[in-house]
């Protein structure tokens, strides 16, 4: 029985690893949407900007989904969905995401924000909250993200927040995702030469 449970656990772990950090196609004929997505599970750390040295570092489970969508004749979009699990006393997350591209911080406002209590999970005297945030990444950032060497991002409230730091493999795949997004967009919506633009 123990050996069977071990095999099931190993299979689950292998499936979980295989299902993340891979670019997958999306085909939703019912809603007329096609595209691709990238799921990742980077590490997130508690950050306090009032301290120069952080003595205790807390890590939080975070899942990210980058989704490229084509909707008929409309221009494609890229959304970044974040699901973060934090203690209930952690405070309210701001609805602004800061992309850190090679040291340059770029703010993005959230298009959707939701925070729900997760049942059956406890941490000391407090439970956990499951926080869902969606950000739309503007087209002018796709090339910048695809060509950046170091990519990090953070969500803050006041002087505290969460820093998310993808590892090297995740950064490489993330850059590949945004390069593909730019290539697909340019193929379907080629830029108009300056002399041929209609005003």
PDB file of C-alpha atoms in Angstrom:
ATOM      1  CA  UNK A   1       0.000   0.000   0.000  1.00  0.00           C
ATOM      2  CA  UNK A   2       2.803   2.381   0.902  1.00  0.00           C
ATOM      3  CA  UNK A   3       4.578   1.577  -2.370  1.00  0.00           C
ATOM      4  CA  UNK A   4       1.388   2.291  -4.336  1.00  0.00           C
ATOM      5  CA  UNK A   5       0.969   5.667  -2.610  1.00  0.00           C
ATOM      6  CA  UNK A   6       4.590   6.474  -3.377  1.00  0.00           C
ATOM      7  CA  UNK A   7       4.094   5.719  -7.079  1.00  0.00           C
ATOM      8  CA  UNK A   8       0.971   7.874  -7.184  1.00  0.00           C
ATOM      9  CA  UNK A   9       2.825  10.757  -5.498  1.00  0.00           C
ATOM     10  CA  UNK A  10       5.765  10.455  -7.912  1.00  0.00           C
ATOM     11  CA  UNK A  11       3.419  10.425 -10.912  1.00  0.00           C
ATOM     12  CA  UNK A  12       1.625  13.518  -9.590  1.00  0.00           C
ATOM     13  CA  UNK A  13       4.916  15.364  -9.090  1.00  0.00           C
ATOM     14  CA  UNK A  14       6.117  14.479 -12.588  1.00  0.00           C
ATOM     15  CA  UNK A  15       2.813  15.593 -14.116  1.00  0.00           C
ATOM     16  CA  UNK A  16       2.904  18.871 -12.155  1.00  0.00           C
ATOM     17  CA  UNK A  17       6.450  19.643 -13.294  1.00  0.00           C
ATOM     18  CA  UNK A  18       5.642  18.763 -16.896  1.00  0.00           C
ATOM     19  CA  UNK A  19       2.527  20.938 -16.974  1.00  0.00           C
ATOM     20  CA  UNK A  20       4.299  24.154 -15.944  1.00  0.00           C
ATOM     21  CA  UNK A  21       6.778  26.346 -17.820  1.00  0.00           C
ATOM     22  CA  UNK A  22       5.526  25.078 -21.184  1.00  0.00           C
ATOM     23  CA  UNK A  23       3.791  27.087 -23.911  1.00  0.00           C
ATOM     24  CA  UNK A  24       0.471  25.461 -24.810  1.00  0.00           C
ATOM     25  CA  UNK A  25      -1.981  26.212 -27.609  1.00  0.00           C
ATOM     26  CA  UNK A  26      -5.495  27.510 -26.891  1.00  0.00           C
ATOM     27  CA  UNK A  27      -8.391  26.742 -29.216  1.00  0.00           C
ATOM     28  CA  UNK A  28     -11.844  27.832 -28.075  1.00  0.00           C
ATOM     29  CA  UNK A  29     -14.149  27.714 -31.125  1.00  0.00           C
ATOM     30  CA  UNK A  30     -17.236  28.368 -28.971  1.00  0.00           C
ATOM     31  CA  UNK A  31     -15.974  31.845 -28.028  1.00  0.00           C
ATOM     32  CA  UNK A  32     -13.980  32.295 -31.232  1.00  0.00           C
ATOM     33  CA  UNK A  33     -10.690  32.598 -29.346  1.00  0.00           C
ATOM     34  CA  UNK A  34      -7.362  31.029 -30.281  1.00  0.00           C
ATOM     35  CA  UNK A  35      -3.896  31.615 -28.891  1.00  0.00           C
ATOM     36  CA  UNK A  36      -1.436  30.115 -26.454  1.00  0.00           C
ATOM     37  CA  UNK A  37      -0.563  30.293 -22.753  1.00  0.00           C
ATOM     38  CA  UNK A  38       2.363  29.835 -20.397  1.00  0.00           C
ATOM     39  CA  UNK A  39       1.894  28.599 -16.809  1.00  0.00           C
ATOM     40  CA  UNK A  40       4.664  29.107 -14.274  1.00  0.00           C
ATOM     41  CA  UNK A  41       5.212  28.721 -10.525  1.00  0.00           C
ATOM     42  CA  UNK A  42       7.961  31.203  -9.606  1.00  0.00           C
ATOM     43  CA  UNK A  43       9.112  31.946  -6.072  1.00  0.00           C
ATOM     44  CA  UNK A  44       7.611  34.957  -4.276  1.00  0.00           C
ATOM     45  CA  UNK A  45       9.240  36.676  -1.310  1.00  0.00           C
ATOM     46  CA  UNK A  46       7.971  39.122   1.276  1.00  0.00           C
ATOM     47  CA  UNK A  47       9.622  42.517   0.820  1.00  0.00           C
ATOM     48  CA  UNK A  48       9.911  45.446   3.234  1.00  0.00           C
ATOM     49  CA  UNK A  49      11.274  48.579   1.568  1.00  0.00           C
ATOM     50  CA  UNK A  50      11.832  50.267   4.958  1.00  0.00           C
ATOM     51  CA  UNK A  51      14.684  47.861   5.840  1.00  0.00           C
ATOM     52  CA  UNK A  52      18.091  47.672   4.228  1.00  0.00           C
ATOM     53  CA  UNK A  53      18.635  44.108   5.482  1.00  0.00           C
ATOM     54  CA  UNK A  54      15.848  41.533   5.655  1.00  0.00           C
ATOM     55  CA  UNK A  55      16.422  39.175   8.586  1.00  0.00           C
ATOM     56  CA  UNK A  56      13.461  36.833   8.017  1.00  0.00           C
ATOM     57  CA  UNK A  57      12.430  35.957   4.473  1.00  0.00           C
ATOM     58  CA  UNK A  58       8.982  34.475   3.885  1.00  0.00           C
ATOM     59  CA  UNK A  59       8.056  32.663   0.692  1.00  0.00           C
ATOM     60  CA  UNK A  60       4.516  32.447  -0.661  1.00  0.00           C
ATOM     61  CA  UNK A  61       2.979  30.061  -3.205  1.00  0.00           C
ATOM     62  CA  UNK A  62       2.293  31.880  -6.458  1.00  0.00           C
ATOM     63  CA  UNK A  63       1.021  30.705  -9.842  1.00  0.00           C
ATOM     64  CA  UNK A  64       1.184  32.798 -12.995  1.00  0.00           C
ATOM     65  CA  UNK A  65      -0.524  32.350 -16.355  1.00  0.00           C
ATOM     66  CA  UNK A  66       0.438  34.419 -19.382  1.00  0.00           C
ATOM     67  CA  UNK A  67      -2.268  34.190 -22.055  1.00  0.00           C
ATOM     68  CA  UNK A  68      -2.041  35.375 -25.675  1.00  0.00           C
ATOM     69  CA  UNK A  69      -5.515  35.624 -27.252  1.00  0.00           C
ATOM     70  CA  UNK A  70      -6.690  36.308 -30.787  1.00  0.00           C
ATOM     71  CA  UNK A  71     -10.343  37.308 -31.046  1.00  0.00           C
ATOM     72  CA  UNK A  72     -11.528  37.548 -34.636  1.00  0.00           C
ATOM     73  CA  UNK A  73     -10.424  40.754 -36.367  1.00  0.00           C
ATOM     74  CA  UNK A  74      -9.562  42.482 -33.079  1.00  0.00           C
ATOM     75  CA  UNK A  75      -5.947  43.038 -32.127  1.00  0.00           C
ATOM     76  CA  UNK A  76      -4.480  40.282 -29.943  1.00  0.00           C
ATOM     77  CA  UNK A  77      -4.059  40.736 -26.197  1.00  0.00           C
ATOM     78  CA  UNK A  78      -1.704  39.358 -23.571  1.00  0.00           C
ATOM     79  CA  UNK A  79      -2.938  39.010 -19.994  1.00  0.00           C
ATOM     80  CA  UNK A  80      -0.924  38.049 -16.923  1.00  0.00           C
ATOM     81  CA  UNK A  81      -2.955  36.225 -14.268  1.00  0.00           C
ATOM     82  CA  UNK A  82      -1.536  35.881 -10.763  1.00  0.00           C
ATOM     83  CA  UNK A  83      -2.815  33.595  -8.010  1.00  0.00           C
ATOM     84  CA  UNK A  84      -1.090  34.224  -4.688  1.00  0.00           C
ATOM     85  CA  UNK A  85      -1.759  32.507  -1.369  1.00  0.00           C
ATOM     86  CA  UNK A  86      -0.929  34.650   1.670  1.00  0.00           C
ATOM     87  CA  UNK A  87      -1.923  34.665   5.358  1.00  0.00           C
ATOM     88  CA  UNK A  88      -5.155  36.530   6.139  1.00  0.00           C
ATOM     89  CA  UNK A  89      -3.288  39.139   8.206  1.00  0.00           C
ATOM     90  CA  UNK A  90      -0.910  39.948   5.370  1.00  0.00           C
ATOM     91  CA  UNK A  91      -2.786  43.072   4.283  1.00  0.00           C
ATOM     92  CA  UNK A  92      -4.475  44.075   1.049  1.00  0.00           C
ATOM     93  CA  UNK A  93      -2.418  43.788  -2.120  1.00  0.00           C
ATOM     94  CA  UNK A  94      -2.256  46.826  -4.356  1.00  0.00           C
ATOM     95  CA  UNK A  95      -3.751  46.469  -7.804  1.00  0.00           C
ATOM     96  CA  UNK A  96      -0.527  47.614  -9.465  1.00  0.00           C
ATOM     97  CA  UNK A  97       2.121  45.253 -10.796  1.00  0.00           C
ATOM     98  CA  UNK A  98       5.681  46.478 -11.228  1.00  0.00           C
ATOM     99  CA  UNK A  99       7.610  44.764 -14.017  1.00  0.00           C
ATOM    100  CA  UNK A 100      11.344  45.016 -13.386  1.00  0.00           C
ATOM    101  CA  UNK A 101      13.094  44.674 -16.757  1.00  0.00           C
ATOM    102  CA  UNK A 102      16.879  44.857 -16.415  1.00  0.00           C
ATOM    103  CA  UNK A 103      16.484  47.262 -13.489  1.00  0.00           C
ATOM    104  CA  UNK A 104      13.784  49.468 -15.037  1.00  0.00           C
ATOM    105  CA  UNK A 105      10.461  49.380 -13.143  1.00  0.00           C
ATOM    106  CA  UNK A 106       7.297  49.637 -15.226  1.00  0.00           C
ATOM    107  CA  UNK A 107       3.878  49.836 -13.470  1.00  0.00           C
ATOM    108  CA  UNK A 108       0.773  48.074 -14.794  1.00  0.00           C
ATOM    109  CA  UNK A 109      -2.721  48.577 -13.356  1.00  0.00           C
ATOM    110  CA  UNK A 110      -4.835  45.492 -12.701  1.00  0.00           C
ATOM    111  CA  UNK A 111      -7.801  44.862 -14.963  1.00  0.00           C
ATOM    112  CA  UNK A 112      -9.434  42.509 -12.466  1.00  0.00           C
ATOM    113  CA  UNK A 113      -8.922  41.895  -8.743  1.00  0.00           C
ATOM    114  CA  UNK A 114     -10.379  39.269  -6.466  1.00  0.00           C
ATOM    115  CA  UNK A 115      -9.538  37.996  -2.964  1.00  0.00           C
ATOM    116  CA  UNK A 116     -11.233  34.975  -1.430  1.00  0.00           C
ATOM    117  CA  UNK A 117     -10.641  33.045   1.796  1.00  0.00           C
ATOM    118  CA  UNK A 118      -9.344  29.519   1.168  1.00  0.00           C
ATOM    119  CA  UNK A 119     -11.153  26.926   3.251  1.00  0.00           C
ATOM    120  CA  UNK A 120      -9.445  24.141   5.199  1.00  0.00           C
ATOM    121  CA  UNK A 121      -6.013  25.830   5.299  1.00  0.00           C
ATOM    122  CA  UNK A 122      -4.529  27.289   8.466  1.00  0.00           C
ATOM    123  CA  UNK A 123      -1.274  28.971   9.455  1.00  0.00           C
ATOM    124  CA  UNK A 124      -0.998  29.358  13.189  1.00  0.00           C
ATOM    125  CA  UNK A 125      -4.040  31.354  14.298  1.00  0.00           C
ATOM    126  CA  UNK A 126      -4.695  32.747  10.847  1.00  0.00           C
ATOM    127  CA  UNK A 127      -6.003  31.135   7.702  1.00  0.00           C
ATOM    128  CA  UNK A 128      -4.904  31.887   4.170  1.00  0.00           C
ATOM    129  CA  UNK A 129      -6.327  34.085   1.463  1.00  0.00           C
ATOM    130  CA  UNK A 130      -6.281  33.194  -2.203  1.00  0.00           C
ATOM    131  CA  UNK A 131      -5.700  36.381  -4.162  1.00  0.00           C
ATOM    132  CA  UNK A 132      -6.337  36.563  -7.907  1.00  0.00           C
ATOM    133  CA  UNK A 133      -5.083  39.456 -10.008  1.00  0.00           C
ATOM    134  CA  UNK A 134      -5.196  40.001 -13.774  1.00  0.00           C
ATOM    135  CA  UNK A 135      -3.040  42.479 -15.648  1.00  0.00           C
ATOM    136  CA  UNK A 136      -3.096  43.271 -19.362  1.00  0.00           C
ATOM    137  CA  UNK A 137       0.383  43.704 -20.821  1.00  0.00           C
ATOM    138  CA  UNK A 138       0.405  46.477 -23.475  1.00  0.00           C
ATOM    139  CA  UNK A 139       1.819  45.648 -26.901  1.00  0.00           C
ATOM    140  CA  UNK A 140       4.675  48.116 -26.578  1.00  0.00           C
ATOM    141  CA  UNK A 141       6.117  45.978 -23.735  1.00  0.00           C
ATOM    142  CA  UNK A 142       6.133  42.668 -25.601  1.00  0.00           C
ATOM    143  CA  UNK A 143       9.418  43.373 -27.373  1.00  0.00           C
ATOM    144  CA  UNK A 144      10.985  44.821 -24.207  1.00  0.00           C
ATOM    145  CA  UNK A 145      10.128  41.717 -22.148  1.00  0.00           C
ATOM    146  CA  UNK A 146      11.246  39.396 -24.941  1.00  0.00           C
ATOM    147  CA  UNK A 147      14.659  41.087 -25.133  1.00  0.00           C
ATOM    148  CA  UNK A 148      15.308  41.618 -21.389  1.00  0.00           C
ATOM    149  CA  UNK A 149      18.032  39.600 -19.667  1.00  0.00           C
ATOM    150  CA  UNK A 150      16.650  39.871 -16.120  1.00  0.00           C
ATOM    151  CA  UNK A 151      12.901  39.810 -15.450  1.00  0.00           C
ATOM    152  CA  UNK A 152      11.290  40.241 -12.031  1.00  0.00           C
ATOM    153  CA  UNK A 153       8.037  41.732 -10.808  1.00  0.00           C
ATOM    154  CA  UNK A 154       6.450  42.875  -7.590  1.00  0.00           C
ATOM    155  CA  UNK A 155       3.103  43.806  -6.054  1.00  0.00           C
ATOM    156  CA  UNK A 156       3.251  46.351  -3.227  1.00  0.00           C
ATOM    157  CA  UNK A 157       1.069  48.141  -0.708  1.00  0.00           C
ATOM    158  CA  UNK A 158       2.802  51.030   1.028  1.00  0.00           C
ATOM    159  CA  UNK A 159       6.288  49.961   2.095  1.00  0.00           C
ATOM    160  CA  UNK A 160       5.585  46.213   2.003  1.00  0.00           C
ATOM    161  CA  UNK A 161       4.799  43.762  -0.734  1.00  0.00           C
ATOM    162  CA  UNK A 162       5.755  40.633  -2.627  1.00  0.00           C
ATOM    163  CA  UNK A 163       8.738  40.272  -4.946  1.00  0.00           C
ATOM    164  CA  UNK A 164       8.403  37.520  -7.566  1.00  0.00           C
ATOM    165  CA  UNK A 165      11.662  36.156  -8.957  1.00  0.00           C
ATOM    166  CA  UNK A 166      11.477  33.628 -11.818  1.00  0.00           C
ATOM    167  CA  UNK A 167      14.455  31.316 -12.200  1.00  0.00           C
ATOM    168  CA  UNK A 168      16.615  31.232 -15.336  1.00  0.00           C
ATOM    169  CA  UNK A 169      14.554  28.532 -17.095  1.00  0.00           C
ATOM    170  CA  UNK A 170      11.349  30.448 -16.393  1.00  0.00           C
ATOM    171  CA  UNK A 171      12.863  33.701 -17.694  1.00  0.00           C
ATOM    172  CA  UNK A 172      13.980  31.986 -20.919  1.00  0.00           C
ATOM    173  CA  UNK A 173      10.496  30.553 -21.463  1.00  0.00           C
ATOM    174  CA  UNK A 174       8.841  33.874 -20.613  1.00  0.00           C
ATOM    175  CA  UNK A 175      10.994  35.661 -23.186  1.00  0.00           C
ATOM    176  CA  UNK A 176      10.087  32.979 -25.736  1.00  0.00           C
ATOM    177  CA  UNK A 177       6.381  33.520 -24.993  1.00  0.00           C
ATOM    178  CA  UNK A 178       6.527  37.278 -25.633  1.00  0.00           C
ATOM    179  CA  UNK A 179       8.654  36.829 -28.756  1.00  0.00           C
ATOM    180  CA  UNK A 180       6.017  34.432 -30.114  1.00  0.00           C
ATOM    181  CA  UNK A 181       3.294  36.924 -29.199  1.00  0.00           C
ATOM    182  CA  UNK A 182       5.066  39.665 -31.147  1.00  0.00           C
ATOM    183  CA  UNK A 183       5.666  37.393 -34.144  1.00  0.00           C
ATOM    184  CA  UNK A 184       2.023  36.270 -34.284  1.00  0.00           C
ATOM    185  CA  UNK A 185       0.775  39.842 -33.956  1.00  0.00           C
ATOM    186  CA  UNK A 186       3.066  41.126 -36.698  1.00  0.00           C
ATOM    187  CA  UNK A 187       1.970  38.286 -39.010  1.00  0.00           C
ATOM    188  CA  UNK A 188      -1.728  39.092 -38.569  1.00  0.00           C
ATOM    189  CA  UNK A 189      -1.407  42.871 -38.135  1.00  0.00           C
ATOM    190  CA  UNK A 190       1.663  43.992 -40.115  1.00  0.00           C
ATOM    191  CA  UNK A 191       2.851  47.495 -39.385  1.00  0.00           C
ATOM    192  CA  UNK A 192       1.923  50.105 -41.994  1.00  0.00           C
ATOM    193  CA  UNK A 193       4.833  51.942 -43.645  1.00  0.00           C
ATOM    194  CA  UNK A 194       5.043  55.588 -42.591  1.00  0.00           C
ATOM    195  CA  UNK A 195       4.222  56.901 -46.067  1.00  0.00           C
ATOM    196  CA  UNK A 196       1.133  54.706 -46.460  1.00  0.00           C
ATOM    197  CA  UNK A 197      -0.680  55.498 -43.185  1.00  0.00           C
ATOM    198  CA  UNK A 198      -4.228  56.796 -43.517  1.00  0.00           C
ATOM    199  CA  UNK A 199      -5.330  59.507 -41.117  1.00  0.00           C
TER     200      UNK A 199
END
